[in-house]
Amino acid sequence: MPYPRHLLAPDEEIVVDSHPHWKALVGPVAASLAGIALIALAWWWVASVEYADAVETGIGIVAGVAAAVLIGWLAVAPFIRWSTTHFVITDRRVIFRTGVLTKSGIDIPLARVNTVQFRHGLIDRMFRTGTLIIESASDDPLSFDDIPNVEKVHALLYDEVFETLEGDEDPRPAPA
């Protein structure tokens, strides 16, 4: 889902609009699959032992509820958090929004950006993702993890910052 255009200023253009890289979902999905496998194994073991019908039904209900909670907690919740996290670069600012019930965000005007860095290790390079670090005037550096194509985003952001700073210069020639 793209960043809502009605939240932008008039004539503001989006340069980059992305969610965190999909690799952020690998851990939650693997954990939920492992949890479901453990519940299925326990369910199979319980089914192999003779119990009264009411006990088997109760154990089946408990296992089903546990599976639903595990899927919701380990897979669905991280997916919703991922899909509601936006990293956006416009021609005027950097926007970061995250949250489902409680939303938080930060906007950094491009004119206040001092330094743009990126960092990515071997695994991140294989997935073409990484961490983007933005240092703005009088603020601590902000780190944005799992940015897809971090090197390209770094170059685009630097280009936008450069264009913003060039536009701030006085176009009148200096007196002779």
PDB file of C-alpha atoms in Angstrom:
ATOM      1  CA  MET A   1       0.000   0.000   0.000  1.00  0.00           C
ATOM      2  CA  PRO A   2       1.584   3.302  -1.047  1.00  0.00           C
ATOM      3  CA  TYR A   3       1.929   6.337   1.185  1.00  0.00           C
ATOM      4  CA  PRO A   4      -1.308   8.380   1.124  1.00  0.00           C
ATOM      5  CA  ARG A   5      -0.908  11.298  -1.268  1.00  0.00           C
ATOM      6  CA  HIS A   6      -3.376  13.470   0.649  1.00  0.00           C
ATOM      7  CA  LEU A   7      -0.823  13.680   3.493  1.00  0.00           C
ATOM      8  CA  LEU A   8       1.657  15.494   1.253  1.00  0.00           C
ATOM      9  CA  ALA A   9       1.933  19.252   0.829  1.00  0.00           C
ATOM     10  CA  PRO A  10       0.635  20.786  -2.419  1.00  0.00           C
ATOM     11  CA  ASP A  11       3.076  20.234  -5.306  1.00  0.00           C
ATOM     12  CA  GLU A  12       5.208  17.854  -3.190  1.00  0.00           C
ATOM     13  CA  GLU A  13       6.520  14.947  -5.278  1.00  0.00           C
ATOM     14  CA  ILE A  14       7.425  11.476  -3.986  1.00  0.00           C
ATOM     15  CA  VAL A  15      10.903  10.248  -4.966  1.00  0.00           C
ATOM     16  CA  VAL A  16      11.000   7.002  -2.908  1.00  0.00           C
ATOM     17  CA  ASP A  17       8.070   5.198  -1.271  1.00  0.00           C
ATOM     18  CA  SER A  18       8.868   1.903   0.405  1.00  0.00           C
ATOM     19  CA  HIS A  19       8.123  -0.444   3.255  1.00  0.00           C
ATOM     20  CA  PRO A  20      10.911  -2.262   5.083  1.00  0.00           C
ATOM     21  CA  HIS A  21      12.467  -5.066   3.047  1.00  0.00           C
ATOM     22  CA  TRP A  22      10.540  -8.352   3.056  1.00  0.00           C
ATOM     23  CA  LYS A  23      13.468 -10.038   4.831  1.00  0.00           C
ATOM     24  CA  ALA A  24      12.125  -8.469   8.031  1.00  0.00           C
ATOM     25  CA  LEU A  25       9.259 -10.984   7.785  1.00  0.00           C
ATOM     26  CA  VAL A  26      11.421 -14.117   7.413  1.00  0.00           C
ATOM     27  CA  GLY A  27      11.994 -14.561  11.170  1.00  0.00           C
ATOM     28  CA  PRO A  28       8.341 -14.157  12.193  1.00  0.00           C
ATOM     29  CA  VAL A  29       7.148 -16.538   9.476  1.00  0.00           C
ATOM     30  CA  ALA A  30       9.783 -19.157  10.379  1.00  0.00           C
ATOM     31  CA  ALA A  31       8.917 -18.877  14.084  1.00  0.00           C
ATOM     32  CA  SER A  32       5.200 -19.258  13.389  1.00  0.00           C
ATOM     33  CA  LEU A  33       5.809 -22.295  11.167  1.00  0.00           C
ATOM     34  CA  ALA A  34       7.930 -23.893  13.907  1.00  0.00           C
ATOM     35  CA  GLY A  35       5.240 -23.153  16.484  1.00  0.00           C
ATOM     36  CA  ILE A  36       2.533 -24.627  14.290  1.00  0.00           C
ATOM     37  CA  ALA A  37       4.675 -27.735  13.682  1.00  0.00           C
ATOM     38  CA  LEU A  38       5.100 -28.190  17.448  1.00  0.00           C
ATOM     39  CA  ILE A  39       1.353 -27.853  18.011  1.00  0.00           C
ATOM     40  CA  ALA A  40       0.635 -30.325  15.197  1.00  0.00           C
ATOM     41  CA  LEU A  41       3.134 -32.763  16.715  1.00  0.00           C
ATOM     42  CA  ALA A  42       1.533 -32.426  20.142  1.00  0.00           C
ATOM     43  CA  TRP A  43      -1.924 -32.822  18.592  1.00  0.00           C
ATOM     44  CA  TRP A  44      -0.805 -35.971  16.757  1.00  0.00           C
ATOM     45  CA  TRP A  45       0.732 -37.390  19.954  1.00  0.00           C
ATOM     46  CA  VAL A  46      -2.445 -36.717  21.944  1.00  0.00           C
ATOM     47  CA  ALA A  47      -4.545 -38.309  19.183  1.00  0.00           C
ATOM     48  CA  SER A  48      -2.432 -41.465  19.318  1.00  0.00           C
ATOM     49  CA  VAL A  49      -3.298 -42.016  22.996  1.00  0.00           C
ATOM     50  CA  GLU A  50      -6.771 -43.211  23.992  1.00  0.00           C
ATOM     51  CA  TYR A  51      -8.685 -40.565  25.935  1.00  0.00           C
ATOM     52  CA  ALA A  52     -12.339 -39.952  26.544  1.00  0.00           C
ATOM     53  CA  ASP A  53     -14.078 -38.076  23.723  1.00  0.00           C
ATOM     54  CA  ALA A  54     -14.555 -34.979  25.905  1.00  0.00           C
ATOM     55  CA  VAL A  55     -10.834 -34.867  26.752  1.00  0.00           C
ATOM     56  CA  GLU A  56      -9.836 -35.259  23.110  1.00  0.00           C
ATOM     57  CA  THR A  57     -12.251 -32.474  22.145  1.00  0.00           C
ATOM     58  CA  GLY A  58     -10.873 -30.211  24.887  1.00  0.00           C
ATOM     59  CA  ILE A  59      -7.283 -30.869  23.845  1.00  0.00           C
ATOM     60  CA  GLY A  60      -8.220 -30.217  20.202  1.00  0.00           C
ATOM     61  CA  ILE A  61      -9.815 -26.897  21.108  1.00  0.00           C
ATOM     62  CA  VAL A  62      -6.801 -25.843  23.210  1.00  0.00           C
ATOM     63  CA  ALA A  63      -4.408 -26.801  20.393  1.00  0.00           C
ATOM     64  CA  GLY A  64      -6.524 -24.934  17.820  1.00  0.00           C
ATOM     65  CA  VAL A  65      -6.656 -21.785  19.974  1.00  0.00           C
ATOM     66  CA  ALA A  66      -2.893 -22.022  20.609  1.00  0.00           C
ATOM     67  CA  ALA A  67      -2.267 -22.331  16.855  1.00  0.00           C
ATOM     68  CA  ALA A  68      -4.475 -19.306  16.121  1.00  0.00           C
ATOM     69  CA  VAL A  69      -2.725 -17.221  18.798  1.00  0.00           C
ATOM     70  CA  LEU A  70       0.716 -18.255  17.512  1.00  0.00           C
ATOM     71  CA  ILE A  71      -0.171 -17.427  13.920  1.00  0.00           C
ATOM     72  CA  GLY A  72      -1.637 -14.080  14.951  1.00  0.00           C
ATOM     73  CA  TRP A  73       1.197 -13.111  17.284  1.00  0.00           C
ATOM     74  CA  LEU A  74       4.148 -14.449  15.285  1.00  0.00           C
ATOM     75  CA  ALA A  75       3.046 -13.893  11.674  1.00  0.00           C
ATOM     76  CA  VAL A  76      -0.006 -11.651  11.257  1.00  0.00           C
ATOM     77  CA  ALA A  77       1.016  -8.904  13.729  1.00  0.00           C
ATOM     78  CA  PRO A  78       4.532  -8.482  12.236  1.00  0.00           C
ATOM     79  CA  PHE A  79       3.003  -8.401   8.727  1.00  0.00           C
ATOM     80  CA  ILE A  80       0.574  -5.647   9.744  1.00  0.00           C
ATOM     81  CA  ARG A  81       3.415  -3.679  11.390  1.00  0.00           C
ATOM     82  CA  TRP A  82       5.498  -4.146   8.220  1.00  0.00           C
ATOM     83  CA  SER A  83       2.681  -3.016   5.927  1.00  0.00           C
ATOM     84  CA  THR A  84       1.958   0.102   8.011  1.00  0.00           C
ATOM     85  CA  THR A  85       5.606   1.194   8.139  1.00  0.00           C
ATOM     86  CA  HIS A  86       6.487   3.722   5.431  1.00  0.00           C
ATOM     87  CA  PHE A  87       9.847   5.218   4.461  1.00  0.00           C
ATOM     88  CA  VAL A  88       9.226   8.041   2.002  1.00  0.00           C
ATOM     89  CA  ILE A  89      11.522  10.591   0.398  1.00  0.00           C
ATOM     90  CA  THR A  90       9.914  13.551  -1.314  1.00  0.00           C
ATOM     91  CA  ASP A  91      11.462  16.549  -3.017  1.00  0.00           C
ATOM     92  CA  ARG A  92      11.118  18.416   0.317  1.00  0.00           C
ATOM     93  CA  ARG A  93      11.534  15.953   3.208  1.00  0.00           C
ATOM     94  CA  VAL A  94      12.176  12.462   4.504  1.00  0.00           C
ATOM     95  CA  ILE A  95       9.088  10.876   6.070  1.00  0.00           C
ATOM     96  CA  PHE A  96       9.054   7.829   8.358  1.00  0.00           C
ATOM     97  CA  ARG A  97       5.749   6.514   9.716  1.00  0.00           C
ATOM     98  CA  THR A  98       5.092   3.360  11.702  1.00  0.00           C
ATOM     99  CA  GLY A  99       2.400   1.893  13.899  1.00  0.00           C
ATOM    100  CA  VAL A 100      -0.985   0.263  13.820  1.00  0.00           C
ATOM    101  CA  LEU A 101      -2.987   1.416  16.821  1.00  0.00           C
ATOM    102  CA  THR A 102      -0.461   3.956  18.044  1.00  0.00           C
ATOM    103  CA  LYS A 103       1.171   5.735  15.126  1.00  0.00           C
ATOM    104  CA  SER A 104       4.481   7.542  15.322  1.00  0.00           C
ATOM    105  CA  GLY A 105       6.551   9.310  12.747  1.00  0.00           C
ATOM    106  CA  ILE A 106       9.227  11.793  11.952  1.00  0.00           C
ATOM    107  CA  ASP A 107       9.711  14.278   9.131  1.00  0.00           C
ATOM    108  CA  ILE A 108      13.153  15.618   8.291  1.00  0.00           C
ATOM    109  CA  PRO A 109      13.295  18.625   5.951  1.00  0.00           C
ATOM    110  CA  LEU A 110      15.923  18.029   3.273  1.00  0.00           C
ATOM    111  CA  ALA A 111      17.483  21.417   4.009  1.00  0.00           C
ATOM    112  CA  ARG A 112      18.355  20.170   7.523  1.00  0.00           C
ATOM    113  CA  VAL A 113      20.066  16.964   6.416  1.00  0.00           C
ATOM    114  CA  ASN A 114      23.816  17.117   7.064  1.00  0.00           C
ATOM    115  CA  THR A 115      25.015  13.581   6.424  1.00  0.00           C
ATOM    116  CA  VAL A 116      23.578  10.526   4.703  1.00  0.00           C
ATOM    117  CA  GLN A 117      25.219   7.137   5.289  1.00  0.00           C
ATOM    118  CA  PHE A 118      24.320   3.533   4.660  1.00  0.00           C
ATOM    119  CA  ARG A 119      25.486   0.275   6.198  1.00  0.00           C
ATOM    120  CA  HIS A 120      24.893  -3.284   5.072  1.00  0.00           C
ATOM    121  CA  GLY A 121      26.615  -6.573   5.794  1.00  0.00           C
ATOM    122  CA  LEU A 122      26.959  -9.666   3.658  1.00  0.00           C
ATOM    123  CA  ILE A 123      23.404 -10.946   4.211  1.00  0.00           C
ATOM    124  CA  ASP A 124      21.976  -7.467   3.633  1.00  0.00           C
ATOM    125  CA  ARG A 125      23.964  -7.135   0.402  1.00  0.00           C
ATOM    126  CA  MET A 126      22.616 -10.493  -0.794  1.00  0.00           C
ATOM    127  CA  PHE A 127      19.065  -9.255  -0.194  1.00  0.00           C
ATOM    128  CA  ARG A 128      19.846  -5.733  -1.493  1.00  0.00           C
ATOM    129  CA  THR A 129      18.845  -4.073   1.756  1.00  0.00           C
ATOM    130  CA  GLY A 130      20.536  -2.221   4.588  1.00  0.00           C
ATOM    131  CA  THR A 131      20.435   0.525   7.167  1.00  0.00           C
ATOM    132  CA  LEU A 132      20.184   4.181   6.144  1.00  0.00           C
ATOM    133  CA  ILE A 133      21.610   6.679   8.640  1.00  0.00           C
ATOM    134  CA  ILE A 134      20.543  10.322   8.375  1.00  0.00           C
ATOM    135  CA  GLU A 135      22.145  13.024  10.479  1.00  0.00           C
ATOM    136  CA  SER A 136      20.235  16.276  10.539  1.00  0.00           C
ATOM    137  CA  ALA A 137      21.078  19.660  12.028  1.00  0.00           C
ATOM    138  CA  SER A 138      21.207  19.545  15.858  1.00  0.00           C
ATOM    139  CA  ASP A 139      19.750  16.011  16.100  1.00  0.00           C
ATOM    140  CA  ASP A 140      21.283  12.638  16.836  1.00  0.00           C
ATOM    141  CA  PRO A 141      21.681  10.438  13.753  1.00  0.00           C
ATOM    142  CA  LEU A 142      18.522   8.526  12.850  1.00  0.00           C
ATOM    143  CA  SER A 143      18.875   4.931  11.748  1.00  0.00           C
ATOM    144  CA  PHE A 144      16.323   3.318   9.416  1.00  0.00           C
ATOM    145  CA  ASP A 145      16.702  -0.479   9.160  1.00  0.00           C
ATOM    146  CA  ASP A 146      15.826  -2.826   6.298  1.00  0.00           C
ATOM    147  CA  ILE A 147      15.583  -0.169   3.591  1.00  0.00           C
ATOM    148  CA  PRO A 148      15.277  -1.943   0.212  1.00  0.00           C
ATOM    149  CA  ASN A 149      17.981  -1.007  -2.326  1.00  0.00           C
ATOM    150  CA  VAL A 150      19.717   1.075   0.330  1.00  0.00           C
ATOM    151  CA  GLU A 151      22.569   2.208  -1.949  1.00  0.00           C
ATOM    152  CA  LYS A 152      20.132   3.508  -4.564  1.00  0.00           C
ATOM    153  CA  VAL A 153      18.021   5.224  -1.876  1.00  0.00           C
ATOM    154  CA  HIS A 154      21.214   6.733  -0.424  1.00  0.00           C
ATOM    155  CA  ALA A 155      22.165   8.168  -3.825  1.00  0.00           C
ATOM    156  CA  LEU A 156      18.635   9.495  -4.480  1.00  0.00           C
ATOM    157  CA  LEU A 157      18.465  11.125  -1.045  1.00  0.00           C
ATOM    158  CA  TYR A 158      21.880  12.698  -1.478  1.00  0.00           C
ATOM    159  CA  ASP A 159      20.821  14.023  -4.885  1.00  0.00           C
ATOM    160  CA  GLU A 160      17.618  15.518  -3.435  1.00  0.00           C
ATOM    161  CA  VAL A 161      19.571  17.124  -0.559  1.00  0.00           C
ATOM    162  CA  PHE A 162      22.064  18.565  -3.055  1.00  0.00           C
ATOM    163  CA  GLU A 163      19.254  19.980  -5.225  1.00  0.00           C
ATOM    164  CA  THR A 164      17.586  21.492  -2.147  1.00  0.00           C
ATOM    165  CA  LEU A 165      20.811  23.145  -1.021  1.00  0.00           C
ATOM    166  CA  GLU A 166      21.503  24.451  -4.535  1.00  0.00           C
ATOM    167  CA  GLY A 167      18.031  26.011  -4.604  1.00  0.00           C
ATOM    168  CA  ASP A 168      18.783  27.904  -1.362  1.00  0.00           C
ATOM    169  CA  GLU A 169      21.700  29.777  -2.865  1.00  0.00           C
ATOM    170  CA  ASP A 170      21.066  33.392  -3.875  1.00  0.00           C
ATOM    171  CA  PRO A 171      20.747  33.459  -7.680  1.00  0.00           C
ATOM    172  CA  ARG A 172      21.904  37.117  -7.875  1.00  0.00           C
ATOM    173  CA  PRO A 173      25.538  37.591  -8.827  1.00  0.00           C
ATOM    174  CA  ALA A 174      27.855  39.033  -6.202  1.00  0.00           C
ATOM    175  CA  PRO A 175      28.609  42.780  -6.598  1.00  0.00           C
ATOM    176  CA  ALA A 176      31.884  43.494  -8.391  1.00  0.00           C
TER     177      ALA A 176
END
